[in-house]
Amino acid sequence: MTTDPRYIRNFSIIAHIDHGKSTLADRILELTHSVEARDMMEQVLDSMDIERERGITIKAQAVRVMYDSDDGQTYQLNLIDTPGHVDFTYEVSRSLEACEGVLLVVDATQGVEAQTVANALMAMNAHLAIIPLINKIDLPAADPERVRHEIEEGLAVPADEAVLASGKTGEGVREALEALVRHVPHPTGDPDAPLTALIFDSYFDAYRGVVALIRVIDGSVRKGMKVLMMATDVVTDVEEVGVRRPANEPVDELGVGEVGYLITGLKDPSLVKVGDTVTLAKHGATEQLPGYREVKPMVFTGLFPIDGDQYPELRDALDKLRLNDPALIYEPESSHALGFGFRVGFLGLLHMEVIKERLEREFDLDLLATAPSVEYHAYLTNGEMVALHSPQDMPDPSKLDRLEEPYLNTTVLVPPDYVGQVMELAVSRRATFTNMQYLSKSTVELHYEMPLSELIMDFFDQLKSRTKGYASLDYEPIGYRPSKLVKLDILLAGKIVDALSFIVHKDKAYDRGRVLTEKLKEIIPRHMFEVPIQAAIGTKVLARETVRAMRKDVIAKCYGGDISRKRKLLEKQKKGKKRMKNIGNVEVPQEAFMAILKVDE
Amino acid sequence: MSSQSAIEPVSLYVHVPFCPSKCAYCDFNSAVVDVSAAAPQVHGDLRRASAVPERDVGDAYVDAAIRYITEASETGVLADVPTVYIGGGTPTLLGSRLVRLVRAISDLPGVGPETEFTVETNPETTGSELIGQLVEAGVNRFSMGIQSFDDRVLTTLGRCHDSPAAERAAGVLRGSRVPFSVDLICGVPGQGGESWVESVGRATGTRAGHLSIYPLSLERGTALAGAVEAGLIPMPDPDVAAEMMESAAELLELAGFERYEIASYALDGQQSRHNTVYWTGGAYLGVGSGAASMLPVGVLRQLSPAAGQAARADDEWRARLVWTTTVTGFLTGALEDAPMQLETLSPADALREDAMLGMRMSVGISDELAEDAGVVAVMESLADRGLVMHAAGRWRPTEHGWLFGNQIFSAILGAE
């Protein structure tokens, strides 16, 4: 028994990070009695530990709640919680596609930020109704009037009817739901047409296989149907359909406009893609829903177990994570310095950090990550193009015609006082200024085109620190451009350490080499012998530093009362050494491999 | 009382955690205490409290130490006490109260004329009357922390004496005609090579028969670490300290001293027997707030059935105990229920620790110990690196190995 689409509202909550989206979602669940307050873990929707700790959403979620409106009707509200980070822009766009409206949450103390703008634009492009909600009005620093103004000025969204709310106290939450019921259009679709449903996310269940989260556009889906995944061209049986409240609850059927889950028994997550269309295997739809694209990783890094014996465990762990995260790709890589590991592709730096943290935490692995790199395109003299995921893949210079690197359209929002600092940073990162506009008296929007490789070099942290935390950042890829790039090698004690090599613009090679050797000199501990550190392009040495030989290493005072303490100190030192990697006879701490990211300029 | 037949030699250490002032580099268990202030009320034992109503902190501490030592002696574990060491802190800050403690220890049946009996002192508290009384009461060795004869260095270290005071105090010790040792610290920021050589020379000039040479180590939370962090004093340079350790070794060798441990130099026969107990796996009973003991579990059981029970180990295991009680706790507690941190070492762990500590000394360790501790392969690889050598059935550290002692110790600790 499906719900009449007139009483369905599908919406998403979009917000800049930390603007209180998840807390607000919790309050909605509470208000609609979907979760008993006392049983509720903080922020039910962000179900991963890391999501909760960092206050971010990585996976989309969908929850159905029943809301008794002031108009006397009971509405089926489907809340589709979207990832809140620029790494996951495509996932956000698919989630929005499953909605008719959004709650645009803006922090009453922070105002409009870059991601607010980006998300709002996405919602507008998807022709969604936008209901502004000014959150955290309980805070003393709340300035709803200023924020209302910013929303109107900066986003061109009428905000005179903005809901004033506090996820913390629950104030305004009911008003927000009323506004949704009144202003968000109900879904429309043809119940008699063949099934078309959009997959907006999926996750892996150890017992059931891949579970797809879907929104039905036309027709309906029932258990026992034979369906086709159009992009991957896979035909499968529907084992179960249901809704999440937030626990899975099987239903007989999902009809027009409804949101729920679909279990097919498929075990391979790569067959169930976000953005794909589900239709009937026979006499189904002929055209895919628009907007599908293959998700491509943007950032690559080598992950190596510190203890080489953990290689098989690392493989198993990556295989397991991939089940829930088809965007994660990896291939075996070997390094002279680090042994066997994987070259892993991520959607962005946050995605990378989260995965590394999960591998270490959930699988108890000690990992060493090499500096992140982007996918460079090498065009050979024979016309062939080779994608470089690792500096080690760099072709012989004699065979190389040119190199291209990925560029981004970058949007920075910043108070006018900091424009100079942002400009300075941008120039130092090979960014080309394209335009600038005042969103309000207090916010300037700057647009740059810049190489992705520069963005992943600590750009965001630098931006934050130069603007006292005020700047916010958003970006989207705009394709590849030719660039004068070289591979810079680092030599320790005269030997190239392949895992420290990186690709850099020719004009910056000297500076980066110099700063990096200086940095490494600080990081690499003194040994019983001298350790020269060199930066070189081919055989040409650009910079050289030396870690002087250590003259002594001894705890000289050790009597009865000291023994236990000194022994613990030695054990701690030893543990510290275990976290280092032996390259030749040089012990290199893990942070050396990330040092390139921290070259403050 | 005890069914044990063999008498185990057990050394005695008494910790006196009081100082006249706190030195800038010091993170030891000591505090600036007015020992003549009234002692805290004793709770829960009114009888004992009312028996000695007018005690000061120093007396109360000495009383408590004597009480613990007497109780321990009554169990039979102190039947053979080869060495006694009263350290600190600054034990001589106790003045005549210390004489009372020394007498009580000398009166123990296990303490005799062959017992090495050392008291630690410092220049401000070394008066000839006190030293004379201590010698008369049984002390036959002193150890004095002078640290430097350069007043600028002494200021950096936050010592409250100057070099003339050090000379005077050394004269008092010399006059007592018992052997004494002097401590020096090298690698102090602002301390030049000449200042160091002069300090070493003047230390030998005091006629001390024993010298301890330490590089300054910057310990977290000390005033010196704070000053370095604040940029008021430059960071101690480990290379400079290494050079000074080397130059001291050369100078002292010329002066007839033998370096018998990383930081310890002695004229013939004047090695510290007490410290040697620490480095050779000997048993010792520590008494006082923060003091550490190392006892075979069998001895621990004899000393305190409750602690023996808590150790939950066979008699051949060893137990390390550290008094975690505060000074007040020490003054008022009873031996049986004093809070102790207990660590047990299996025979294998104990052997490894013996090997590690043994390699601090020039005599090193015997083939037998290396074998039993399972460190022969480790020794061989350390020998390849020039850190140890093998001769006449023993493994010994090289000069180079002494400077890189941590590499030897870690390798031994890490042996499987």
PDB file of C-alpha atoms in Angstrom, chain A residues 526 528 548-561 563-568 570-574 577, chain B residues 27 214-215 239 241-243 246 263 275 278-279 284 320 343 353 360 385 387 400 402-407 409 413:
ATOM      1  CA  ARG A 526      70.179  12.126  14.317  1.00  0.00           C
ATOM      2  CA  MET A 528      75.265   7.526  14.711  1.00  0.00           C
ATOM      3  CA  ARG A 548      74.744  15.719  11.752  1.00  0.00           C
ATOM      4  CA  ALA A 549      75.873  12.528  13.417  1.00  0.00           C
ATOM      5  CA  MET A 550      74.724  12.129  16.975  1.00  0.00           C
ATOM      6  CA  ARG A 551      77.545  12.273  19.504  1.00  0.00           C
ATOM      7  CA  LYS A 552      75.865  10.545  22.414  1.00  0.00           C
ATOM      8  CA  ASP A 553      72.690   8.755  23.369  1.00  0.00           C
ATOM      9  CA  VAL A 554      72.760   7.696  26.959  1.00  0.00           C
ATOM     10  CA  ILE A 555      70.843   7.938  30.188  1.00  0.00           C
ATOM     11  CA  ALA A 556      73.793   8.609  32.452  1.00  0.00           C
ATOM     12  CA  LYS A 557      72.114   8.530  35.824  1.00  0.00           C
ATOM     13  CA  CYS A 558      70.547   5.253  36.831  1.00  0.00           C
ATOM     14  CA  TYR A 559      70.222   4.200  40.459  1.00  0.00           C
ATOM     15  CA  GLY A 560      67.672   2.095  42.321  1.00  0.00           C
ATOM     16  CA  GLY A 561      64.790   4.520  42.114  1.00  0.00           C
ATOM     17  CA  ILE A 563      65.631   1.917  36.939  1.00  0.00           C
ATOM     18  CA  SER A 564      61.962   1.317  36.362  1.00  0.00           C
ATOM     19  CA  ARG A 565      61.402   4.805  34.996  1.00  0.00           C
ATOM     20  CA  LYS A 566      64.433   4.677  32.719  1.00  0.00           C
ATOM     21  CA  ARG A 567      63.407   1.301  31.416  1.00  0.00           C
ATOM     22  CA  LYS A 568      59.997   2.666  30.514  1.00  0.00           C
ATOM     23  CA  LEU A 570      63.784   3.216  26.691  1.00  0.00           C
ATOM     24  CA  GLU A 571      60.724   1.165  25.868  1.00  0.00           C
ATOM     25  CA  LYS A 572      58.910   4.288  24.784  1.00  0.00           C
ATOM     26  CA  GLN A 573      61.841   5.308  22.612  1.00  0.00           C
ATOM     27  CA  LYS A 574      61.808   1.871  21.100  1.00  0.00           C
ATOM     28  CA  LYS A 577      61.350   3.766  16.536  1.00  0.00           C
TER      29      LYS A 577
ATOM     30  CA  ASP B  27      62.859  16.444  38.828  1.00  0.00           C
ATOM     31  CA  TYR B 214      76.480  13.538  34.407  1.00  0.00           C
ATOM     32  CA  PRO B 215      75.382  15.335  31.301  1.00  0.00           C
ATOM     33  CA  ASP B 239      77.222  17.338  21.323  1.00  0.00           C
ATOM     34  CA  ALA B 241      77.875  17.343  26.664  1.00  0.00           C
ATOM     35  CA  ALA B 242      79.372  14.404  24.754  1.00  0.00           C
ATOM     36  CA  GLU B 243      82.639  16.272  24.302  1.00  0.00           C
ATOM     37  CA  GLU B 246      84.961  12.529  26.802  1.00  0.00           C
ATOM     38  CA  ALA B 263      79.098   8.161  34.939  1.00  0.00           C
ATOM     39  CA  ASN B 275      75.500   1.688  43.545  1.00  0.00           C
ATOM     40  CA  TYR B 278      71.846  -1.555  41.728  1.00  0.00           C
ATOM     41  CA  TRP B 279      73.817  -2.493  38.629  1.00  0.00           C
ATOM     42  CA  TYR B 284      67.792  -3.667  48.328  1.00  0.00           C
ATOM     43  CA  ARG B 320      60.158  -3.977  42.623  1.00  0.00           C
ATOM     44  CA  GLU B 343      56.019  -4.698  39.790  1.00  0.00           C
ATOM     45  CA  GLU B 353      67.476  -6.171  33.377  1.00  0.00           C
ATOM     46  CA  ARG B 360      76.640   0.232  32.313  1.00  0.00           C
ATOM     47  CA  ARG B 385      78.595  -1.777  15.482  1.00  0.00           C
ATOM     48  CA  LEU B 387      79.420  -0.579  20.819  1.00  0.00           C
ATOM     49  CA  HIS B 400      82.012   4.549  22.066  1.00  0.00           C
ATOM     50  CA  TRP B 402      79.298   4.203  26.723  1.00  0.00           C
ATOM     51  CA  LEU B 403      78.368   7.339  24.824  1.00  0.00           C
ATOM     52  CA  PHE B 404      75.648   5.386  23.030  1.00  0.00           C
ATOM     53  CA  GLY B 405      74.535   3.426  26.050  1.00  0.00           C
ATOM     54  CA  ASN B 406      70.834   3.704  25.155  1.00  0.00           C
ATOM     55  CA  GLN B 407      71.435   1.756  21.985  1.00  0.00           C
ATOM     56  CA  PHE B 409      70.220  -0.952  26.668  1.00  0.00           C
ATOM     57  CA  LEU B 413      65.538  -4.906  26.473  1.00  0.00           C
TER      58      LEU B 413
END
